[in-house]
mmCIF file of C-alpha atoms in Angstrom:
data_model
loop_
_atom_site.group_PDB
_atom_site.id
_atom_site.type_symbol
_atom_site.label_atom_id
_atom_site.label_comp_id
_atom_site.label_asym_id
_atom_site.label_seq_id
_atom_site.Cartn_x
_atom_site.Cartn_y
_atom_site.Cartn_z
ATOM 1 C CA UNK U 1 112.923 10.002 22.911
ATOM 2 C CA UNK U 2 112.466 6.431 22.008
ATOM 3 C CA UNK U 3 111.815 4.977 18.563
ATOM 4 C CA UNK U 4 108.324 5.230 16.933
ATOM 5 C CA UNK U 5 106.223 2.105 18.438
ATOM 6 C CA UNK U 6 109.083 1.275 21.187
ATOM 7 C CA UNK U 7 107.466 0.259 24.498
ATOM 8 C CA UNK U 8 108.082 2.537 27.399
ATOM 9 C CA UNK U 9 110.941 1.347 29.487
ATOM 10 C CA UNK U 10 110.044 -0.086 33.237
ATOM 11 C CA UNK U 11 110.895 1.998 36.128
ATOM 12 C CA UNK U 12 112.049 0.352 39.337
ATOM 13 C CA UNK U 13 113.948 1.676 42.217
ATOM 14 C CA UNK U 14 115.778 0.189 45.320
ATOM 15 C CA UNK U 15 118.150 0.299 48.280
ATOM 16 C CA UNK U 16 121.169 -1.611 49.512
ATOM 17 C CA UNK U 17 120.701 -1.281 52.999
ATOM 18 C CA UNK U 18 123.985 -1.555 55.247
ATOM 19 C CA UNK U 19 124.913 -1.384 58.921
ATOM 20 C CA UNK U 20 127.817 -1.802 60.840
ATOM 21 C CA UNK U 21 127.516 -4.712 63.762
ATOM 22 C CA UNK U 22 130.601 -5.241 65.960
ATOM 23 C CA UNK U 23 133.004 -3.265 63.739
ATOM 24 C CA UNK U 24 131.840 -5.448 60.367
ATOM 25 C CA UNK U 25 129.742 -4.071 57.362
ATOM 26 C CA UNK U 26 126.572 -5.777 56.786
ATOM 27 C CA UNK U 27 124.073 -5.443 54.029
ATOM 28 C CA UNK U 28 120.749 -6.770 53.352
ATOM 29 C CA UNK U 29 119.853 -9.069 50.754
ATOM 30 C CA UNK U 30 116.427 -11.066 49.704
ATOM 31 C CA UNK U 31 115.504 -14.071 48.205
ATOM 32 C CA UNK U 32 113.116 -14.423 45.491
ATOM 33 C CA UNK U 33 111.562 -18.010 45.308
ATOM 34 C CA UNK U 34 109.779 -17.160 41.829
ATOM 35 C CA UNK U 35 113.642 -16.844 40.245
ATOM 36 C CA UNK U 36 115.341 -18.867 42.958
ATOM 37 C CA UNK U 37 118.053 -15.606 43.311
ATOM 38 C CA UNK U 38 119.332 -13.567 45.979
ATOM 39 C CA UNK U 39 118.846 -10.187 45.173
ATOM 40 C CA UNK U 40 118.880 -6.233 46.338
ATOM 41 C CA UNK U 41 115.614 -5.032 47.644
ATOM 42 C CA UNK U 42 113.756 -3.074 44.541
ATOM 43 C CA UNK U 43 110.618 -2.974 42.975
ATOM 44 C CA UNK U 44 108.476 -1.280 40.129
ATOM 45 C CA UNK U 45 107.322 2.559 40.391
ATOM 46 C CA UNK U 46 103.685 2.964 40.765
ATOM 47 C CA UNK U 47 101.854 5.592 38.992
ATOM 48 C CA UNK U 48 102.810 8.938 39.454
ATOM 49 C CA UNK U 49 105.506 7.704 42.152
ATOM 50 C CA UNK U 50 108.814 9.291 42.254
ATOM 51 C CA UNK U 51 112.208 7.263 42.196
ATOM 52 C CA UNK U 52 113.103 7.860 45.963
ATOM 53 C CA UNK U 53 109.650 7.121 47.218
ATOM 54 C CA UNK U 54 109.414 3.779 45.232
ATOM 55 C CA UNK U 55 112.584 2.747 46.788
ATOM 56 C CA UNK U 56 111.517 3.302 50.117
ATOM 57 C CA UNK U 57 108.234 1.738 49.605
ATOM 58 C CA UNK U 58 109.734 -1.249 47.910
ATOM 59 C CA UNK U 59 112.570 -1.893 50.388
ATOM 60 C CA UNK U 60 109.727 -1.627 53.187
ATOM 61 C CA UNK U 61 107.698 -4.350 51.797
ATOM 62 C CA UNK U 62 110.308 -6.593 51.008
ATOM 63 C CA UNK U 63 112.235 -6.446 54.228
ATOM 64 C CA UNK U 64 110.186 -4.985 56.950
ATOM 65 C CA UNK U 65 112.256 -1.849 57.340
ATOM 66 C CA UNK U 66 111.719 1.724 56.892
ATOM 67 C CA UNK U 67 114.841 3.309 55.687
ATOM 68 C CA UNK U 68 116.558 6.791 54.995
ATOM 69 C CA UNK U 69 118.267 6.876 51.510
ATOM 70 C CA UNK U 70 121.616 8.202 51.487
ATOM 71 C CA UNK U 71 124.200 8.338 48.551
ATOM 72 C CA UNK U 72 122.881 7.330 44.955
ATOM 73 C CA UNK U 73 124.332 4.167 43.416
ATOM 74 C CA UNK U 74 124.689 3.520 40.084
ATOM 75 C CA UNK U 75 121.563 2.456 37.760
ATOM 76 C CA UNK U 76 121.167 -0.686 36.439
ATOM 77 C CA UNK U 77 119.881 -0.754 32.790
ATOM 78 C CA UNK U 78 119.182 -4.207 31.320
ATOM 79 C CA UNK U 79 116.715 -5.743 28.512
ATOM 80 C CA UNK U 80 113.739 -7.862 29.536
ATOM 81 C CA UNK U 81 112.811 -10.888 27.591
ATOM 82 C CA UNK U 82 109.942 -9.178 25.999
ATOM 83 C CA UNK U 83 112.457 -6.479 24.712
ATOM 84 C CA UNK U 84 111.546 -3.696 26.963
ATOM 85 C CA UNK U 85 114.266 -1.749 28.790
ATOM 86 C CA UNK U 86 114.233 -1.619 32.577
ATOM 87 C CA UNK U 87 115.861 1.093 34.269
ATOM 88 C CA UNK U 88 116.348 0.454 38.345
ATOM 89 C CA UNK U 89 117.755 3.262 40.580
ATOM 90 C CA UNK U 90 119.527 2.434 43.496
ATOM 91 C CA UNK U 91 120.911 4.083 46.606
ATOM 92 C CA UNK U 92 122.544 3.363 49.856
ATOM 93 C CA UNK U 93 120.124 3.176 52.756
ATOM 94 C CA UNK U 94 120.193 2.952 56.756
ATOM 95 C CA UNK U 95 117.280 1.637 58.847
ATOM 96 C CA UNK U 96 115.215 4.179 60.412
ATOM 97 C CA UNK U 97 112.659 1.596 62.186
ATOM 98 C CA UNK U 98 111.004 -1.713 62.007
ATOM 99 C CA UNK U 99 107.572 -1.218 60.298
ATOM 100 C CA UNK U 100 106.851 -5.195 59.893
ATOM 101 C CA UNK U 101 108.047 -8.460 61.071
ATOM 102 C CA UNK U 102 109.420 -9.274 57.621
ATOM 103 C CA UNK U 103 108.333 -9.544 53.813
ATOM 104 C CA UNK U 104 104.803 -8.235 53.150
ATOM 105 C CA UNK U 105 104.426 -10.990 50.566
ATOM 106 C CA UNK U 106 106.122 -14.120 51.371
ATOM 107 C CA UNK U 107 105.289 -15.332 47.745
ATOM 108 C CA UNK U 108 107.656 -12.591 46.128
ATOM 109 C CA UNK U 109 110.233 -12.406 49.082
ATOM 110 C CA UNK U 110 110.648 -15.498 51.391
ATOM 111 C CA UNK U 111 113.933 -14.661 53.083
ATOM 112 C CA UNK U 112 115.777 -11.675 54.080
ATOM 113 C CA UNK U 113 119.301 -11.886 55.418
ATOM 114 C CA UNK U 114 122.181 -9.645 56.694
ATOM 115 C CA UNK U 115 125.570 -10.644 55.104
ATOM 116 C CA UNK U 116 129.211 -9.328 55.401
ATOM 117 C CA UNK U 117 130.233 -8.045 51.896
ATOM 118 C CA UNK U 118 132.211 -10.844 50.767
ATOM 119 C CA UNK U 119 129.536 -13.368 51.277
ATOM 120 C CA UNK U 120 127.090 -10.880 49.692
ATOM 121 C CA UNK U 121 129.209 -10.951 46.805
ATOM 122 C CA UNK U 122 129.030 -14.625 46.799
ATOM 123 C CA UNK U 123 124.916 -14.780 47.104
ATOM 124 C CA UNK U 124 123.985 -12.058 44.711
ATOM 125 C CA UNK U 125 122.896 -13.909 41.413
ATOM 126 C CA UNK U 126 122.848 -10.942 39.170
ATOM 127 C CA UNK U 127 126.251 -9.513 37.890
ATOM 128 C CA UNK U 128 124.522 -6.082 37.753
ATOM 129 C CA UNK U 129 123.808 -6.583 41.756
ATOM 130 C CA UNK U 130 127.476 -7.161 42.370
ATOM 131 C CA UNK U 131 128.350 -3.986 40.450
ATOM 132 C CA UNK U 132 126.274 -2.296 42.589
ATOM 133 C CA UNK U 133 127.621 -3.832 45.623
ATOM 134 C CA UNK U 134 131.019 -2.985 44.884
ATOM 135 C CA UNK U 135 130.003 0.968 44.171
ATOM 136 C CA UNK U 136 128.911 0.558 47.929
ATOM 137 C CA UNK U 137 132.285 -0.960 48.897
ATOM 138 C CA UNK U 138 134.161 2.141 47.107
ATOM 139 C CA UNK U 139 131.929 4.613 48.967
ATOM 140 C CA UNK U 140 132.650 2.830 52.331
ATOM 141 C CA UNK U 141 136.520 2.951 51.677
ATOM 142 C CA UNK U 142 136.171 6.538 50.795
ATOM 143 C CA UNK U 143 134.459 7.132 54.022
ATOM 144 C CA UNK U 144 131.797 8.878 52.227
ATOM 145 C CA UNK U 145 128.893 6.432 52.448
ATOM 146 C CA UNK U 146 126.918 7.665 55.198
ATOM 147 C CA UNK U 147 126.019 11.099 54.142
ATOM 148 C CA UNK U 148 123.282 13.840 55.052
ATOM 149 C CA UNK U 149 121.038 14.688 52.620
ATOM 150 C CA UNK U 150 120.287 18.354 51.807
ATOM 151 C CA UNK U 151 117.456 19.291 49.801
ATOM 152 C CA UNK U 152 117.358 22.345 47.694
ATOM 153 C CA UNK U 153 113.866 22.892 46.764
ATOM 154 C CA UNK U 154 112.490 25.271 44.352
ATOM 155 C CA UNK U 155 108.920 26.218 45.142
ATOM 156 C CA UNK U 156 106.441 24.663 43.100
ATOM 157 C CA UNK U 157 104.536 26.174 40.310
ATOM 158 C CA UNK U 158 103.085 29.660 41.288
ATOM 159 C CA UNK U 159 100.316 32.199 39.661
ATOM 160 C CA UNK U 160 102.373 34.197 37.236
ATOM 161 C CA UNK U 161 103.585 37.480 38.363
ATOM 162 C CA UNK U 162 101.364 39.383 35.224
ATOM 163 C CA UNK U 163 98.647 37.972 36.606
ATOM 164 C CA UNK U 164 99.088 38.916 40.598
ATOM 165 C CA UNK U 165 98.460 42.242 41.682
ATOM 166 C CA UNK U 166 98.795 42.199 45.446
ATOM 167 C CA UNK U 167 102.808 41.818 45.729
ATOM 168 C CA UNK U 168 105.242 39.104 45.420
ATOM 169 C CA UNK U 169 104.900 38.270 49.258
ATOM 170 C CA UNK U 170 101.467 36.684 48.780
ATOM 171 C CA UNK U 171 101.821 35.490 45.288
ATOM 172 C CA UNK U 172 100.206 31.726 45.614
ATOM 173 C CA UNK U 173 101.086 28.715 43.915
ATOM 174 C CA UNK U 174 98.799 27.883 40.693
ATOM 175 C CA UNK U 175 96.876 24.595 40.306
ATOM 176 C CA UNK U 176 99.524 22.649 39.192
ATOM 177 C CA UNK U 177 101.830 24.009 41.888
ATOM 178 C CA UNK U 178 99.226 22.560 44.369
ATOM 179 C CA UNK U 179 99.410 19.589 43.001
ATOM 180 C CA UNK U 180 103.071 19.284 43.036
ATOM 181 C CA UNK U 181 103.178 20.489 46.788
ATOM 182 C CA UNK U 182 100.739 17.579 47.308
ATOM 183 C CA UNK U 183 102.928 14.936 45.925
ATOM 184 C CA UNK U 184 106.245 15.990 47.378
ATOM 185 C CA UNK U 185 105.945 14.702 50.971
ATOM 186 C CA UNK U 186 106.831 11.038 49.870
ATOM 187 C CA UNK U 187 109.622 12.096 47.789
ATOM 188 C CA UNK U 188 111.085 14.045 50.384
ATOM 189 C CA UNK U 189 110.507 11.651 53.147
ATOM 190 C CA UNK U 190 112.539 9.226 51.501
ATOM 191 C CA UNK U 191 115.772 11.303 52.590
ATOM 192 C CA UNK U 192 114.119 11.999 56.185
ATOM 193 C CA UNK U 193 114.979 15.459 56.571
ATOM 194 C CA UNK U 194 114.875 16.915 60.102
ATOM 195 C CA UNK U 195 114.446 20.099 59.485
ATOM 196 C CA UNK U 196 112.796 22.529 57.148
ATOM 197 C CA UNK U 197 113.934 25.888 56.171
ATOM 198 C CA UNK U 198 112.148 28.343 53.825
ATOM 199 C CA UNK U 199 111.450 31.400 52.319
ATOM 200 C CA UNK U 200 108.585 33.051 54.279
ATOM 201 C CA UNK U 201 107.097 34.044 51.169
ATOM 202 C CA UNK U 202 103.708 32.274 50.637
ATOM 203 C CA UNK U 203 104.422 30.158 47.643
ATOM 204 C CA UNK U 204 107.333 28.864 49.163
ATOM 205 C CA UNK U 205 105.700 28.002 52.670
ATOM 206 C CA UNK U 206 102.913 26.188 50.895
ATOM 207 C CA UNK U 207 105.359 24.431 48.667
ATOM 208 C CA UNK U 208 106.837 22.939 51.667
ATOM 209 C CA UNK U 209 103.862 22.876 54.255
ATOM 210 C CA UNK U 210 102.350 19.306 53.337
ATOM 211 C CA UNK U 211 105.691 17.740 54.007
ATOM 212 C CA UNK U 212 106.176 19.570 57.188
ATOM 213 C CA UNK U 213 102.761 18.950 58.612
ATOM 214 C CA UNK U 214 103.167 15.114 57.538
ATOM 215 C CA UNK U 215 106.707 14.888 59.391
ATOM 216 C CA UNK U 216 105.385 16.914 62.445
ATOM 217 C CA UNK U 217 108.237 19.584 61.622
ATOM 218 C CA UNK U 218 108.176 23.099 61.850
ATOM 219 C CA UNK U 219 109.051 25.536 59.137
ATOM 220 C CA UNK U 220 111.747 28.079 60.095
ATOM 221 C CA UNK U 221 111.541 31.355 57.961
ATOM 222 C CA UNK U 222 114.606 33.031 56.750
ATOM 223 C CA UNK U 223 114.178 36.493 54.866
ATOM 224 C CA UNK U 224 117.578 36.199 53.122
ATOM 225 C CA UNK U 225 116.083 33.209 51.388
ATOM 226 C CA UNK U 226 113.191 35.683 49.660
ATOM 227 C CA UNK U 227 113.988 37.362 46.224
ATOM 228 C CA UNK U 228 114.166 40.674 48.115
ATOM 229 C CA UNK U 229 116.114 39.618 51.009
ATOM 230 C CA UNK U 230 118.631 37.799 48.480
ATOM 231 C CA UNK U 231 118.895 41.197 46.114
ATOM 232 C CA UNK U 232 119.364 43.253 49.203
ATOM 233 C CA UNK U 233 122.262 41.258 50.846
ATOM 234 C CA UNK U 234 123.300 38.043 48.874
ATOM 235 C CA UNK U 235 125.978 37.164 51.528
ATOM 236 C CA UNK U 236 123.398 36.609 54.114
ATOM 237 C CA UNK U 237 121.901 34.013 51.908
ATOM 238 C CA UNK U 238 125.129 32.449 51.210
ATOM 239 C CA UNK U 239 125.476 32.309 55.262
ATOM 240 C CA UNK U 240 122.486 30.354 55.704
ATOM 241 C CA UNK U 241 123.263 27.896 52.924
ATOM 242 C CA UNK U 242 126.766 27.414 54.292
ATOM 243 C CA UNK U 243 125.769 26.800 57.889
ATOM 244 C CA UNK U 244 123.362 24.290 56.444
ATOM 245 C CA UNK U 245 126.087 22.245 54.741
ATOM 246 C CA UNK U 246 128.457 22.913 57.775
ATOM 247 C CA UNK U 247 125.718 21.093 59.997
ATOM 248 C CA UNK U 248 125.164 18.368 57.705
ATOM 249 C CA UNK U 249 121.879 17.614 59.056
ATOM 250 C CA UNK U 250 119.184 16.359 56.691
ATOM 251 C CA UNK U 251 117.305 19.848 55.776
ATOM 252 C CA UNK U 252 114.841 21.029 53.146
ATOM 253 C CA UNK U 253 115.658 24.579 51.985
ATOM 254 C CA UNK U 254 112.881 26.193 49.895
ATOM 255 C CA UNK U 255 113.463 29.210 47.766
ATOM 256 C CA UNK U 256 112.905 31.030 44.783
ATOM 257 C CA UNK U 257 114.566 30.775 41.010
ATOM 258 C CA UNK U 258 116.479 34.406 41.278
ATOM 259 C CA UNK U 259 118.347 32.948 44.472
ATOM 260 C CA UNK U 260 119.445 29.788 43.088
ATOM 261 C CA UNK U 261 122.511 30.841 41.502
ATOM 262 C CA UNK U 262 123.886 32.136 45.085
ATOM 263 C CA UNK U 263 122.408 29.032 46.584
ATOM 264 C CA UNK U 264 123.914 26.791 44.173
ATOM 265 C CA UNK U 265 127.113 28.733 43.826
ATOM 266 C CA UNK U 266 127.464 28.473 47.600
ATOM 267 C CA UNK U 267 126.995 24.443 47.520
ATOM 268 C CA UNK U 268 129.633 24.426 44.427
ATOM 269 C CA UNK U 269 132.244 25.392 47.093
ATOM 270 C CA UNK U 270 131.501 22.365 49.173
ATOM 271 C CA UNK U 271 131.733 20.290 46.235
ATOM 272 C CA UNK U 272 133.988 17.551 45.290
ATOM 273 C CA UNK U 273 135.036 18.041 41.541
ATOM 274 C CA UNK U 274 132.697 15.007 40.316
ATOM 275 C CA UNK U 275 129.941 16.375 42.358
ATOM 276 C CA UNK U 276 130.497 20.063 41.223
ATOM 277 C CA UNK U 277 129.988 18.950 37.500
ATOM 278 C CA UNK U 278 126.852 17.409 38.363
ATOM 279 C CA UNK U 279 125.378 20.765 39.739
ATOM 280 C CA UNK U 280 123.049 22.941 37.473
ATOM 281 C CA UNK U 281 124.786 25.995 36.001
ATOM 282 C CA UNK U 282 122.378 27.509 33.611
ATOM 283 C CA UNK U 283 118.916 29.565 34.427
ATOM 284 C CA UNK U 284 116.410 28.535 35.431
ATOM 285 C CA UNK U 285 118.713 26.125 37.507
ATOM 286 C CA UNK U 286 115.672 23.965 38.700
ATOM 287 C CA UNK U 287 112.288 23.593 37.149
ATOM 288 C CA UNK U 288 109.181 24.597 39.504
ATOM 289 C CA UNK U 289 108.683 22.022 42.128
ATOM 290 C CA UNK U 290 112.114 20.248 41.044
ATOM 291 C CA UNK U 291 114.462 19.298 44.394
ATOM 292 C CA UNK U 292 118.203 19.197 44.065
ATOM 293 C CA UNK U 293 119.409 16.452 46.637
ATOM 294 C CA UNK U 294 123.143 17.251 47.504
ATOM 295 C CA UNK U 295 124.853 14.606 49.754
ATOM 296 C CA UNK U 296 127.052 16.238 52.593
ATOM 297 C CA UNK U 297 129.628 14.217 54.081
ATOM 298 C CA UNK U 298 131.659 15.128 57.337
ATOM 299 C CA UNK U 299 132.351 18.812 57.335
ATOM 300 C CA UNK U 300 129.746 19.584 54.606
ATOM 301 C CA UNK U 301 131.631 18.169 51.656
ATOM 302 C CA UNK U 302 129.255 17.287 49.067
ATOM 303 C CA UNK U 303 130.040 14.115 47.364
ATOM 304 C CA UNK U 304 126.838 13.410 45.350
ATOM 305 C CA UNK U 305 124.171 15.329 43.682
ATOM 306 C CA UNK U 306 120.679 14.255 42.250
ATOM 307 C CA UNK U 307 117.506 15.756 40.837
ATOM 308 C CA UNK U 308 113.984 14.817 41.382
ATOM 309 C CA UNK U 309 110.375 16.150 40.284
ATOM 310 C CA UNK U 310 107.243 15.309 41.793
ATOM 311 C CA UNK U 311 105.195 13.236 39.608
ATOM 312 C CA UNK U 312 101.683 14.524 38.831
ATOM 313 C CA UNK U 313 100.995 13.173 35.585
#
């Protein structure tokens, strides 16, 4: 909590887009005429917007590219002239498609440029941006920059067990949970999942349905992801998670709090030491509606972990 009377931090997000062309890695930088500098695409969060959704939106507005977020990069934190802190969350990113001819507002961004890593280090104006670039370079050297995001999604807030008399399978989301489910699609879409796997119970399906509908994806339901199925045969639950990790295909996997110890325990078996330390260890593991994004490199090796909540307030 900040000091009494302190102004809230300015929150922003962005991404360092990279590609390989003729065997050479290039990144995209943007020129800001107002400041006369070269920078990494980024911008402020809008009301009730998550960091991942903001990063994708801002990159699209500043470059004309729709991107998929991959591994997170170190956040940049610095003081603004008015004394407020600014926190910028960054990711590596790859182009999904063209959504425009270039920057949306030429007064903010008047030029974009693909450059090789050495040239980028020379062009970038801020030292903090060069630190971000160096982090990408390190990931490339580790051959762990282009990852598959796998999202472990706890279902959104549901009607309490004590107030529901018709059985666990049909227990629905409450009003808060419905808002969370409605807010999830932009956050999940930032990682461009290609499949959705879920417990068939109503509250799980209702959590991922808005995203699946928006993305044109079917929901593949798996009984071992239910509380009852997990209690009966936890090994089958672990097998589903292991298969998703080994396939290393961007996926949303939605389940229940009592199932999370097995799910996260299986993820931990695939995680590097550093990533394993970032995995939740204590009940409730994830809050209702919270997403645990694990980044899988080749063979399912988990090299990075992050957590995100849909913002509804």
